[in-house]
Amino acid sequence: MSVSSSSTATTARLLPGGPVADRVLAEVAEGVAELRAAGVTPALATVLVGEDDASAGYIRIKQRQAALLGFASPHVHLPGSASQADLEAVLADFTADRGVHGVLVQHPVPGHLDYDRAVQVLDPDKDVDGMHPVNMGRLALGLPGPLPCTPAGIEALLAFHGVPVAGREVVILGRGATLGRPLAMLLAQKRPTANAAVTVVHTGVADWPRYTRRAEILVAAAGVPVTVADNVLPRIGVLAPASARAAIRGVFLRHVIGGKRLSRGGRFARLVRAATPDAVLTGVEVLADTVGGDLVVVDVGGATTDVYSV
């Protein structure tokens, strides 16, 4: 997520999530203590289908937090071969169980299963992910109900760090049901932490940079990593490559230097002055200074051929 100070420049600002999480966990712990004092032990049930390592990791995190906060966390792990009927039967049991107050189906599920259909088996009030059609309808109408966690987290993050949203232009890259669409509905609502002018840009929009350039708050919800930099040619005759160079170097350090089995050491990263094509362009500039005149260098590569003119 990128937050800018004006509509003409996109300046990345890091919004740490740790302090927000700490505050939320403290509030949850307080609520759990009140319920337990009244004789109620809150319970969040989780369902995992298959052997996806990342999904299993998320389940372990939820169970660990549940233990720390003092609520129950019943869990059902179905094999990857489980049928739609198997999944829906588990959800029906949790819906009927008065000792279970919330249910979460870890997403994604194997391709042969229909997640949207399965969620409809749940009692909407137990659908903690807010994906039941009733809860999506509540969100669209501005009624109270469970909210999709990532959109709610983004709103909480902006509010915690004092980023004004009301009246600002928010551009969301992606229209998925779990993030893009619900976030658009959430931030457009008339509330102090929302009330924004929201534009949703998706794969059907060819000239999407036209929208991202004017964004005051830009949310990447496209399902793939997105790196945004300032326009290298903001207007005719003006070249401004610094932002793009910094973005390219950042991607290089994250995915090459920080890649699996490669050095993550800070000292090694500092030795990386630039990444291609930035390194080549810097070399061209040095050569141009040496020869004392205009210079064109053609960099013939295996996949692309780049031309640098200085």
XYZ file of C-alpha atoms in Angstrom, residues 49-180:
132
model
C -8.505 -28.928 3.446
C -5.369 -30.449 1.941
C -1.665 -30.166 2.722
C -0.774 -26.635 1.643
C 2.181 -25.585 3.817
C 1.317 -21.888 3.859
C -2.292 -22.582 4.854
C -1.168 -24.957 7.600
C 1.166 -22.235 8.861
C -1.687 -19.733 9.076
C -3.746 -22.249 11.051
C -0.878 -22.752 13.521
C -0.632 -18.989 14.036
C -4.361 -18.772 14.777
C -4.180 -21.652 17.241
C -1.156 -20.147 18.981
C -2.888 -16.783 19.360
C -6.035 -18.496 20.624
C -4.034 -20.251 23.344
C -2.341 -16.993 24.368
C -5.630 -15.094 24.500
C -7.551 -17.805 26.332
C -10.168 -18.959 23.864
C -10.813 -22.385 22.395
C -9.722 -23.306 18.865
C -11.333 -26.561 17.653
C -9.828 -27.630 14.336
C -10.748 -30.068 11.560
C -8.164 -31.065 8.946
C -9.698 -32.725 5.894
C -7.601 -34.551 3.271
C -7.106 -32.945 -0.115
C -9.405 -35.591 -1.580
C -12.346 -34.455 0.589
C -15.595 -33.899 -1.288
C -17.839 -30.860 -1.284
C -20.252 -32.815 0.906
C -17.455 -33.600 3.394
C -16.561 -29.914 3.752
C -20.160 -28.775 4.035
C -20.895 -31.432 6.667
C -18.081 -30.103 8.871
C -19.356 -26.543 8.495
C -22.916 -27.634 9.261
C -21.695 -29.291 12.472
C -19.860 -26.142 13.568
C -22.913 -24.025 12.733
C -25.090 -26.249 14.920
C -22.569 -26.308 17.790
C -23.596 -23.597 20.268
C -20.143 -23.798 21.860
C -18.533 -22.523 18.639
C -18.854 -18.785 18.065
C -16.849 -18.305 14.874
C -15.742 -20.481 11.959
C -12.954 -19.914 9.462
C -12.324 -22.008 6.346
C -8.674 -21.572 5.412
C -8.457 -20.290 1.851
C -7.608 -21.449 -0.778
C -9.299 -24.834 -0.884
C -8.429 -27.493 -3.507
C -9.669 -26.668 -6.997
C -12.422 -29.276 -7.072
C -14.189 -27.609 -4.125
C -16.536 -24.610 -4.297
C -15.512 -22.295 -1.456
C -18.331 -19.797 -2.034
C -20.971 -22.525 -1.892
C -19.457 -24.058 1.234
C -19.448 -20.747 3.110
C -23.203 -20.453 2.570
C -23.693 -23.454 4.880
C -22.431 -21.344 7.788
C -24.550 -19.213 10.078
C -23.656 -15.696 8.781
C -22.941 -14.554 12.350
C -20.278 -17.278 12.674
C -18.610 -16.373 9.366
C -15.589 -14.533 10.757
C -14.149 -13.930 7.269
C -17.254 -11.987 6.250
C -17.584 -13.900 2.973
C -21.169 -15.170 3.384
C -23.529 -13.428 0.913
C -25.513 -12.060 3.871
C -22.378 -10.434 5.285
C -21.393 -9.026 1.896
C -24.886 -7.550 1.705
C -24.501 -6.054 5.166
C -21.223 -4.487 4.075
C -22.788 -3.030 0.925
C -25.615 -1.506 2.993
C -23.343 -0.257 5.763
C -24.917 -2.562 8.347
C -22.968 -4.152 11.227
C -21.594 -7.627 10.605
C -18.380 -9.633 10.249
C -15.920 -7.942 7.871
C -13.338 -9.535 5.550
C -10.145 -9.406 7.582
C -7.717 -7.811 5.119
C -9.961 -4.865 4.129
C -10.782 -4.261 7.798
C -7.069 -4.458 8.611
C -6.190 -1.894 5.937
C -8.765 0.557 7.287
C -7.489 0.003 10.839
C -3.880 0.483 9.700
C -4.647 3.804 8.009
C -6.648 5.036 11.005
C -3.993 3.992 13.536
C -1.249 5.887 11.709
C -3.395 8.980 11.251
C -3.599 8.762 7.464
C -6.620 10.836 6.398
C -8.971 8.948 4.101
C -12.110 11.090 3.962
C -12.354 13.008 0.710
C -9.121 11.563 -0.696
C -8.723 9.586 -3.895
C -8.164 5.886 -3.218
C -7.257 3.614 -6.129
C -7.483 -0.148 -5.619
C -5.679 -2.470 -8.029
C -7.831 -5.604 -8.146
C -11.510 -6.469 -7.779
C -11.332 -9.819 -5.969
C -14.086 -10.826 -3.566
C -11.720 -11.165 -0.602
C -10.002 -7.765 -0.864
C -10.588 -5.377 -3.772
